[in-house]
Rosetta silent file (secondary structure, phi, psi, omega in degrees, C-alpha in Angstrom):
SEQUENCE: MTAGTDLRPPRVQPAAERTIRVEPGKHWWRRPWIAPLGLVVVAFLAYALPPYLAFDPALSRVPSTFPAHYLFLVGHVVFGSIAMVTALLQVWPWIRRKHPVLHRYSGRAYVFAGVLPSGLLALTIGAATPFGPVTRASDVLLAVLWLGTTWAGYRAARERRFGDHRRWMVRSFALTMSIILNRLIGPIAAIFLGPQLATTFGGSEIALGQSIAALGAWVSWTVALIAAQLWLDRKPKRRASV
SCORE:     score description
SCORE:     0.000 S_00000001
   1 L     0.000  118.783 -179.392  245.592   77.531  108.465 S_00000001
   2 L   -70.235  156.000  176.562  244.900   79.903  111.323 S_00000001
   3 L   -54.863  126.890  163.019  241.606   81.560  111.909 S_00000001
   4 L    98.587    1.988 -177.679  241.199   84.879  110.205 S_00000001
   5 L   -98.983  112.140  169.034  243.802   83.982  107.403 S_00000001
   6 L  -102.431  116.770 -170.975  242.812   84.416  103.780 S_00000001
   7 L   -89.514   -8.795 -174.471  244.940   82.741  101.198 S_00000001
   8 L   -65.916  148.278  176.074  242.717   83.750   98.222 S_00000001
   9 L   -69.323  149.793  174.810  244.351   86.031   95.651 S_00000001
  10 L   -70.301  148.465 -169.135  243.223   89.599   95.642 S_00000001
  11 L   -76.389  127.290  176.610  240.602   90.438   93.254 S_00000001
  12 L   -86.897  124.844 -178.237  242.005   92.199   90.230 S_00000001
  13 L   -69.627  123.487 -177.534  239.756   95.116   89.204 S_00000001
  14 L   -52.486  148.185  178.532  238.620   94.830   85.546 S_00000001
  15 H   -56.914  -36.433  179.075  240.124   97.236   83.032 S_00000001
  16 H   -55.388  -43.397 -171.418  236.633   98.560   82.372 S_00000001
  17 H   -83.186  -23.204  174.681  236.028   99.674   86.076 S_00000001
  18 H   -67.129  -30.494 -166.786  239.577  101.127   86.129 S_00000001
  19 H   -97.289  -17.071  176.819  238.998  103.433   83.346 S_00000001
  20 L   -95.128  131.342  178.770  235.481  104.843   84.147 S_00000001
  21 L  -107.316  130.875  172.863  235.173  107.896   86.269 S_00000001
  22 L   -85.482   97.596 -169.960  232.086  108.792   87.876 S_00000001
  23 L   -80.752  141.212 -173.788  231.631  112.406   87.281 S_00000001
  24 L   -55.525  132.098 -178.365  229.957  114.581   89.849 S_00000001
  25 L   -59.758  154.606  178.979  226.417  115.645   88.583 S_00000001
  26 L   -95.724  146.913  160.246  225.921  119.265   87.489 S_00000001
  27 L   -71.765  161.831 -167.664  223.480  121.459   89.166 S_00000001
  28 H   -55.687  -35.211 -178.491  220.448  122.550   87.416 S_00000001
  29 H   -73.067   -4.229 -177.359  221.758  126.198   86.936 S_00000001
  30 H  -100.401   10.424  172.091  224.851  124.844   85.290 S_00000001
  31 L  -108.593   99.846 -169.810  222.954  123.683   82.371 S_00000001
  32 L   -58.730  -30.330 -168.271  222.891  126.881   80.256 S_00000001
  33 L   -86.299  -22.620 -173.561  220.086  125.567   77.736 S_00000001
  34 H   -59.279  -53.606 -177.321  217.644  124.790   80.259 S_00000001
  35 H   -61.352  -57.923  174.801  216.463  128.347   81.173 S_00000001
  36 H   -51.552  -40.543  174.795  216.376  129.581   77.452 S_00000001
  37 H   -70.750  -39.474  166.715  214.298  126.598   76.366 S_00000001
  38 H   -56.530  -40.669  176.748  211.894  126.983   79.222 S_00000001
  39 H   -62.079  -29.957 -175.060  211.432  130.469   78.338 S_00000001
  40 H   -76.138  -39.469  178.833  210.838  129.648   74.736 S_00000001
  41 H   -70.721  -32.420 -179.616  208.255  127.017   75.554 S_00000001
  42 H   -67.139  -41.682  178.131  206.418  129.378   78.111 S_00000001
  43 H   -63.025  -41.344  169.484  206.403  132.138   75.379 S_00000001
  44 H   -54.439  -68.389 -176.659  205.028  129.709   72.699 S_00000001
  45 H   -56.020  -26.551 -176.946  202.133  128.485   74.932 S_00000001
  46 H   -76.588  -28.404  173.059  201.151  132.036   76.019 S_00000001
  47 H   -78.496  -35.801 -168.849  200.859  132.833   72.434 S_00000001
  48 H   -82.607  -46.161 -159.886  199.284  129.379   71.103 S_00000001
  49 L   -79.686  -45.929 -158.108  196.926  128.462   73.956 S_00000001
  50 H   -61.076  -32.818  179.526  194.658  131.371   74.733 S_00000001
  51 H   -66.096  -27.804 -173.249  192.603  131.435   71.396 S_00000001
  52 H  -106.630  -11.443  171.219  191.674  127.742   72.088 S_00000001
  53 H   -86.758  -13.219  162.155  191.035  127.877   75.756 S_00000001
  54 L   -63.788  -15.230 -178.311  188.260  130.405   74.982 S_00000001
  55 L    52.338   34.282  179.418  186.514  127.646   73.313 S_00000001
  56 L  -109.423  116.325  174.541  185.328  130.414   70.631 S_00000001
  57 H   -62.534  -19.417 -173.744  185.774  129.004   66.975 S_00000001
  58 H   -74.264  -14.515 -176.233  185.980  132.679   65.790 S_00000001
  59 H  -106.728   12.599  166.360  189.245  132.857   67.461 S_00000001
  60 L   -59.255  131.158  170.307  190.757  129.764   65.712 S_00000001
  61 L   -93.420    8.965  173.681  193.741  130.504   63.665 S_00000001
  62 L  -125.488  119.999  172.008  193.040  127.370   61.444 S_00000001
  63 L   -58.894  144.304  178.179  189.659  127.502   59.508 S_00000001
  64 L   -80.684  130.960 -176.625  187.468  124.686   60.196 S_00000001
  65 L  -111.951   -0.687  171.538  186.831  121.995   57.268 S_00000001
  66 L  -156.527  161.680 -161.566  184.332  119.705   59.006 S_00000001
  67 L   -60.198  -26.892  177.289  181.955  120.218   61.856 S_00000001
  68 L   -77.738  -21.742 -159.728  184.083  118.671   64.602 S_00000001
  69 H   -58.203  -35.297  179.991  187.245  120.308   63.601 S_00000001
  70 H   -61.612  -40.486  175.927  187.435  123.131   66.022 S_00000001
  71 H   -62.507  -46.475  171.400  186.893  120.625   68.911 S_00000001
  72 H   -55.679  -48.466  174.262  189.512  118.302   67.527 S_00000001
  73 H   -48.514  -55.628 -175.095  191.790  121.334   67.128 S_00000001
  74 H   -61.310  -38.070 -177.905  191.332  122.542   70.789 S_00000001
  75 H   -70.068  -36.792  179.695  192.037  118.948   71.950 S_00000001
  76 H   -68.083  -37.843 -173.790  195.334  118.663   69.867 S_00000001
  77 H   -77.442  -39.155  178.671  196.535  121.992   71.116 S_00000001
  78 H   -68.128  -32.138  178.412  195.856  121.356   74.715 S_00000001
  79 H   -83.140  -20.216  162.203  197.292  117.875   74.835 S_00000001
  80 H   -73.114  -31.559  173.745  200.202  119.123   72.797 S_00000001
  81 H   -57.100  -48.944 -171.088  200.845  121.715   75.461 S_00000001
  82 H   -70.447  -30.523 -178.890  201.000  119.113   78.072 S_00000001
  83 H   -70.204  -40.185 -164.214  203.598  117.047   75.831 S_00000001
  84 H   -79.255  -41.944  174.581  205.766  120.334   75.428 S_00000001
  85 H   -54.177  -47.927 -174.660  205.710  120.940   79.342 S_00000001
  86 H   -76.612  -22.912  175.100  206.425  117.369   80.278 S_00000001
  87 H   -65.982  -47.903  172.320  208.984  116.999   77.438 S_00000001
  88 H   -50.362  -44.024  169.371  210.851  119.904   79.110 S_00000001
  89 H   -58.399  -41.253  175.923  210.896  118.030   82.198 S_00000001
  90 H   -54.971  -56.644 -178.528  212.090  114.810   80.588 S_00000001
  91 L   -81.792   13.651  179.394  215.303  116.471   79.191 S_00000001
  92 L   -91.233   99.169 -173.227  216.070  118.253   82.386 S_00000001
  93 H   -54.063  -48.878  179.418  219.100  116.197   83.650 S_00000001
  94 H   -42.579  -47.009  171.625  218.760  117.498   87.183 S_00000001
  95 H   -67.075  -38.491  169.297  215.271  116.053   87.478 S_00000001
  96 H   -60.946  -27.490 -173.197  216.310  112.796   85.991 S_00000001
  97 H   -91.203  -50.132  179.610  219.158  112.423   88.418 S_00000001
  98 H   -82.640  -17.010 -170.906  217.581  113.967   91.584 S_00000001
  99 L  -141.542   68.805 -175.255  213.931  113.238   91.164 S_00000001
 100 H   -58.855  -36.968  176.303  213.606  109.972   89.347 S_00000001
 101 H   -62.785  -47.117  179.613  209.995  109.514   90.456 S_00000001
 102 H   -65.248  -38.301  178.382  208.990  112.722   89.036 S_00000001
 103 H   -49.560  -44.621  178.190  210.923  111.763   85.827 S_00000001
 104 H   -67.689  -44.193  175.415  208.879  108.605   85.542 S_00000001
 105 H   -70.715  -35.841  164.940  205.741  110.184   86.250 S_00000001
 106 H   -58.542  -42.204 -177.460  206.151  112.967   83.817 S_00000001
 107 H   -64.849  -39.919  169.418  207.316  110.707   81.270 S_00000001
 108 H   -52.747  -62.780  171.106  203.793  108.836   81.603 S_00000001
 109 H   -32.669  -53.821  174.172  202.239  112.074   81.300 S_00000001
 110 H   -59.001  -48.125 -177.044  204.085  113.030   78.232 S_00000001
 111 H   -67.847  -56.238 -160.975  203.187  109.647   76.605 S_00000001
 112 H   -92.934  -42.013  176.378  199.451  109.124   77.766 S_00000001
 113 H  -113.372   19.817  165.473  198.217  112.679   78.277 S_00000001
 114 H  -116.591  -80.614 -162.510  200.393  114.497   75.621 S_00000001
 115 H   -87.306  -23.378  173.706  201.605  112.883   72.493 S_00000001
 116 H   -69.343  -51.041 -177.678  199.111  109.898   72.120 S_00000001
 117 H   -63.915  -45.305 -169.414  195.970  111.981   72.405 S_00000001
 118 H   -69.360  -40.088  179.913  197.413  114.976   70.577 S_00000001
 119 H   -73.016  -28.663 -179.530  198.978  112.844   67.851 S_00000001
 120 H   -73.347  -46.811  177.901  195.916  110.754   67.148 S_00000001
 121 H   -57.866  -38.902  175.665  193.902  114.025   66.968 S_00000001
 122 H   -56.232  -43.193  177.235  196.681  115.467   64.642 S_00000001
 123 H   -58.261  -31.124 -170.981  196.038  112.426   62.142 S_00000001
 124 H   -91.855  -35.231 -172.694  192.435  113.623   61.745 S_00000001
 125 H   -88.552  -26.177 -179.729  192.838  117.439   61.583 S_00000001
 126 H   -61.564  -39.545 -167.569  196.250  117.033   59.573 S_00000001
 127 L   -83.572   -2.101 -175.047  194.546  114.861   56.894 S_00000001
 128 L  -112.835    9.291 -161.510  191.623  117.617   56.769 S_00000001
 129 L   -69.493  153.474 -177.076  193.886  120.627   56.998 S_00000001
 130 L   -87.494    1.796 -178.658  192.812  123.697   54.767 S_00000001
 131 L   -90.149   25.864  175.602  196.395  124.382   53.719 S_00000001
 132 L    86.725  159.373 -170.276  196.582  122.207   50.645 S_00000001
 133 H   -68.707  -19.229  178.286  197.621  118.608   49.936 S_00000001
 134 H   -78.674  -44.057 -176.217  201.484  119.238   50.461 S_00000001
 135 H   -62.738  -43.710 -171.798  200.893  120.477   54.070 S_00000001
 136 H   -52.977  -52.627  174.331  198.306  117.599   54.465 S_00000001
 137 H   -53.952  -48.781  168.188  201.042  115.084   53.606 S_00000001
 138 H   -50.142  -51.049 -174.443  203.388  116.689   56.168 S_00000001
 139 H   -64.514  -45.988 -177.548  200.970  116.819   58.909 S_00000001
 140 H   -66.150  -42.429  169.964  199.929  113.203   58.532 S_00000001
 141 H   -57.590  -42.517  176.920  203.514  112.019   58.341 S_00000001
 142 H   -69.099  -34.333 -179.582  204.617  114.046   61.243 S_00000001
 143 H   -67.541  -54.043 -176.548  201.593  112.746   63.366 S_00000001
 144 H   -72.062  -21.935 -179.326  202.647  109.063   62.522 S_00000001
 145 H   -75.792  -47.332 -174.470  206.588  109.688   63.130 S_00000001
 146 H   -56.070  -48.928  177.182  205.448  111.541   66.428 S_00000001
 147 H   -70.394  -41.813  178.828  203.389  108.728   67.554 S_00000001
 148 H   -65.606  -42.920 -176.322  205.791  105.967   66.399 S_00000001
 149 H   -68.878  -31.320  179.541  208.988  107.488   68.010 S_00000001
 150 H   -71.176  -49.730  175.177  207.125  108.092   71.320 S_00000001
 151 H   -57.734  -35.515  176.701  205.875  104.621   71.469 S_00000001
 152 H   -68.442  -43.819  176.991  208.976  103.067   70.717 S_00000001
 153 H   -54.925  -54.125 -179.743  210.689  105.013   73.458 S_00000001
 154 H   -54.032  -43.230  179.512  207.924  103.962   75.924 S_00000001
 155 H   -72.003  -24.953  178.543  208.157  100.200   75.051 S_00000001
 156 H   -82.036  -27.554  177.529  212.032  100.364   75.366 S_00000001
 157 H   -80.937  -20.311  167.343  211.718  101.775   78.881 S_00000001
 158 H   -68.445  -39.116 -177.315  209.253   99.278   79.785 S_00000001
 159 L   -85.842    0.446  179.025  211.482   96.628   78.473 S_00000001
 160 L    68.343   23.143  175.413  214.445   98.362   80.503 S_00000001
 161 L   -87.269   69.432 -151.798  216.191   98.996   77.407 S_00000001
 162 H   -74.653  -29.533  174.632  217.299  102.468   78.622 S_00000001
 163 H   -56.917  -55.737  174.482  219.819  103.224   75.758 S_00000001
 164 H   -59.088  -45.460  178.326  217.197  102.711   73.182 S_00000001
 165 H   -53.564  -51.302 -170.448  214.533  104.517   75.331 S_00000001
 166 H   -68.508  -37.145 -173.155  216.812  107.798   75.541 S_00000001
 167 H   -74.061  -34.246 -173.551  217.466  107.781   71.662 S_00000001
 168 H   -74.224  -25.974 -176.122  213.792  107.241   70.671 S_00000001
 169 H   -84.639  -15.164  172.945  212.716  109.911   73.199 S_00000001
 170 H   -71.517  -33.218 -179.064  215.276  112.503   71.889 S_00000001
 171 H   -70.621  -43.085  176.720  213.678  112.030   68.399 S_00000001
 172 H   -41.780  -64.607  177.408  210.241  112.314   70.168 S_00000001
 173 H   -44.693  -50.268 -166.823  211.387  115.611   71.714 S_00000001
 174 H   -69.573  -30.667 -178.543  212.509  116.996   68.588 S_00000001
 175 H   -79.498  -27.845 -179.373  209.173  116.471   66.928 S_00000001
 176 H   -69.236  -42.073 -171.479  207.314  117.791   69.916 S_00000001
 177 H   -81.919  -20.085 -165.638  209.325  121.098   69.688 S_00000001
 178 H   -65.489  -17.774 -177.843  209.253  121.405   65.897 S_00000001
 179 H   -63.497  -35.671  175.633  205.942  123.254   66.209 S_00000001
 180 H   -58.798  -50.701 -176.799  208.004  126.160   67.555 S_00000001
 181 H   -61.645  -39.038  179.269  210.345  126.114   64.528 S_00000001
 182 H   -56.887  -38.202 -172.302  207.270  125.940   62.255 S_00000001
 183 H   -76.350  -17.847  169.075  205.857  129.046   63.687 S_00000001
 184 H   -78.289  -36.474 -176.803  209.281  130.774   62.875 S_00000001
 185 H   -73.962  -45.321  177.440  209.650  129.557   59.450 S_00000001
 186 H   -31.733  -66.714 -171.968  206.147  130.793   58.448 S_00000001
 187 H   -72.978  -20.552 -177.208  206.754  134.456   58.546 S_00000001
 188 H   -76.249  -39.275  170.542  210.221  134.055   57.062 S_00000001
 189 H   -69.630  -24.666  177.031  208.737  132.269   53.970 S_00000001
 190 H   -71.645  -43.963 -169.155  205.945  134.928   53.775 S_00000001
 191 H   -61.653  -43.238 -168.500  208.727  137.663   53.575 S_00000001
 192 H   -89.245  -29.178 -173.443  210.658  135.938   50.640 S_00000001
 193 H   -86.922  -28.530 -169.371  207.419  134.488   48.813 S_00000001
 194 H   -56.259  -53.227  174.707  205.090  137.389   49.282 S_00000001
 195 H   -55.526  -10.851  178.614  206.677  139.556   46.512 S_00000001
 196 H   -99.231   21.061 -173.040  206.242  136.724   44.053 S_00000001
 197 L   -65.832  -38.590 -172.386  202.535  136.710   44.474 S_00000001
 198 L   -71.669  -34.159 -171.432  201.965  138.430   40.980 S_00000001
 199 L   -83.774  -91.480  178.377  204.643  136.309   39.248 S_00000001
 200 L   -45.521  -50.075 -173.871  205.224  132.907   40.687 S_00000001
 201 L   -91.456  -17.300  169.501  201.728  132.473   42.057 S_00000001
 202 L    82.757   25.729 -179.921  199.792  134.247   39.315 S_00000001
 203 L    84.514    2.040 -173.369  198.086  136.553   41.785 S_00000001
 204 L   -87.543  117.965  175.979  196.557  133.742   43.603 S_00000001
 205 H   -79.111  -20.257  167.718  196.639  134.210   47.349 S_00000001
 206 H   -62.144  -44.037  175.961  195.440  130.859   47.996 S_00000001
 207 H   -75.536   -9.131  174.048  198.524  129.337   46.308 S_00000001
 208 H   -79.663  -46.965  177.052  200.741  131.644   48.192 S_00000001
 209 H   -69.798  -29.903  172.731  199.326  130.631   51.407 S_00000001
 210 H   -61.300  -38.165 -170.180  199.438  127.011   50.661 S_00000001
 211 H   -75.893  -41.161 -171.637  203.113  127.284   49.614 S_00000001
 212 H   -75.724  -32.934  169.991  204.049  129.276   52.749 S_00000001
 213 H   -53.587  -52.937 -167.315  202.152  126.649   55.007 S_00000001
 214 H   -71.406  -40.395  177.014  203.826  123.612   53.127 S_00000001
 215 H   -56.991  -40.726 -177.089  207.356  125.264   53.643 S_00000001
 216 H   -70.364  -39.038 -176.399  206.756  125.657   57.295 S_00000001
 217 H   -70.097  -43.349 -173.030  205.280  122.292   57.844 S_00000001
 218 H   -80.062  -41.804  178.902  207.841  120.269   55.947 S_00000001
 219 H   -59.968  -52.701 -172.918  211.069  122.192   57.000 S_00000001
 220 H   -44.891  -56.681 -172.212  210.255  122.491   60.609 S_00000001
 221 H   -83.247  -31.110  178.615  210.051  118.869   61.591 S_00000001
 222 H   -62.839  -45.241  174.072  212.582  117.467   59.116 S_00000001
 223 H   -52.332  -50.865 -179.229  215.169  119.972   60.298 S_00000001
 224 H   -65.885  -29.723 -175.624  214.395  119.213   63.908 S_00000001
 225 H   -76.250  -42.781  165.817  214.466  115.425   63.387 S_00000001
 226 H   -53.549  -38.668  168.990  217.855  115.736   61.476 S_00000001
 227 H   -69.541  -27.208  174.239  219.374  117.782   64.159 S_00000001
 228 H   -70.225  -49.342  179.552  218.222  115.203   66.730 S_00000001
 229 H   -60.007  -37.555 -178.581  219.769  112.424   64.806 S_00000001
 230 H   -77.508  -30.113  174.801  223.099  114.235   64.364 S_00000001
 231 H   -75.388  -20.311  167.028  223.236  115.079   67.870 S_00000001
 232 H   -71.651  -43.870 -171.744  222.679  111.356   68.762 S_00000001
 233 H   -79.237   -5.231 -174.253  225.413  110.303   66.419 S_00000001
 234 L   -64.391  159.285  176.420  228.020  112.709   67.604 S_00000001
 235 L   -80.335  129.932 -168.417  231.015  111.288   69.073 S_00000001
 236 L   -71.724  154.065 -176.697  231.015  111.008   72.868 S_00000001
 237 L   -78.030  142.278  171.655  233.929  112.872   74.543 S_00000001
 238 L   -66.479  142.391 -173.798  236.704  110.582   75.973 S_00000001
 239 L  -109.354  139.388  174.949  236.678  110.285   79.687 S_00000001
 240 L   -75.073  143.763 -164.559  240.084  110.242   81.300 S_00000001
 241 L   -78.877  158.547 -171.715  241.175  107.118   82.795 S_00000001
 242 L   -84.953    0.000    0.000  241.638  106.984   86.798 S_00000001
């Protein structure tokens, strides 16, 4: 056998490698949902944050039910705002692809400076909400699910189970953003239930207010979570073979 002669049979490319095409990444401006989502988050925070950054209990939109309630509420809102901003960075494909270091650090901020402290505070203020027992049950369950899905996603990433990580974080993202849906459902519920004050609610404004709050609380996060699961369970598009 002469030097330089290779008698080994040529490598046969596996079928899986032959059929997978690596698609070029899209630029950030070709993701049409990023800008509207960002605007919605900014608008919501511009509405929600100022009363609590002033540290004036008189500006609170939620009546206090125990001495430290307002301080707990301020912490919940501030840490929750961090969760919303970092969640937006997490779902931005351009950042995941082009800036993986930023993705990792914003992900840690989402978990440890956003969801975990905000969710733990939510357990306390949710269990003592002034909006009735039905809303109380929803708030506590939402806090548990928010903490659970986020921690499951974080653990999956640490164990390099990135498929599981992505699915859990999609659920966590849906629960994070469900507060926006909550604020939209409330006024709609008030429009439909308000005329029934004298009949269905027997003239009780407390019963009416608790019903409006309960509808917003339950519908918002359940709809968001179901939508996230339907999106995860959708059939992936077939890729053309090479």
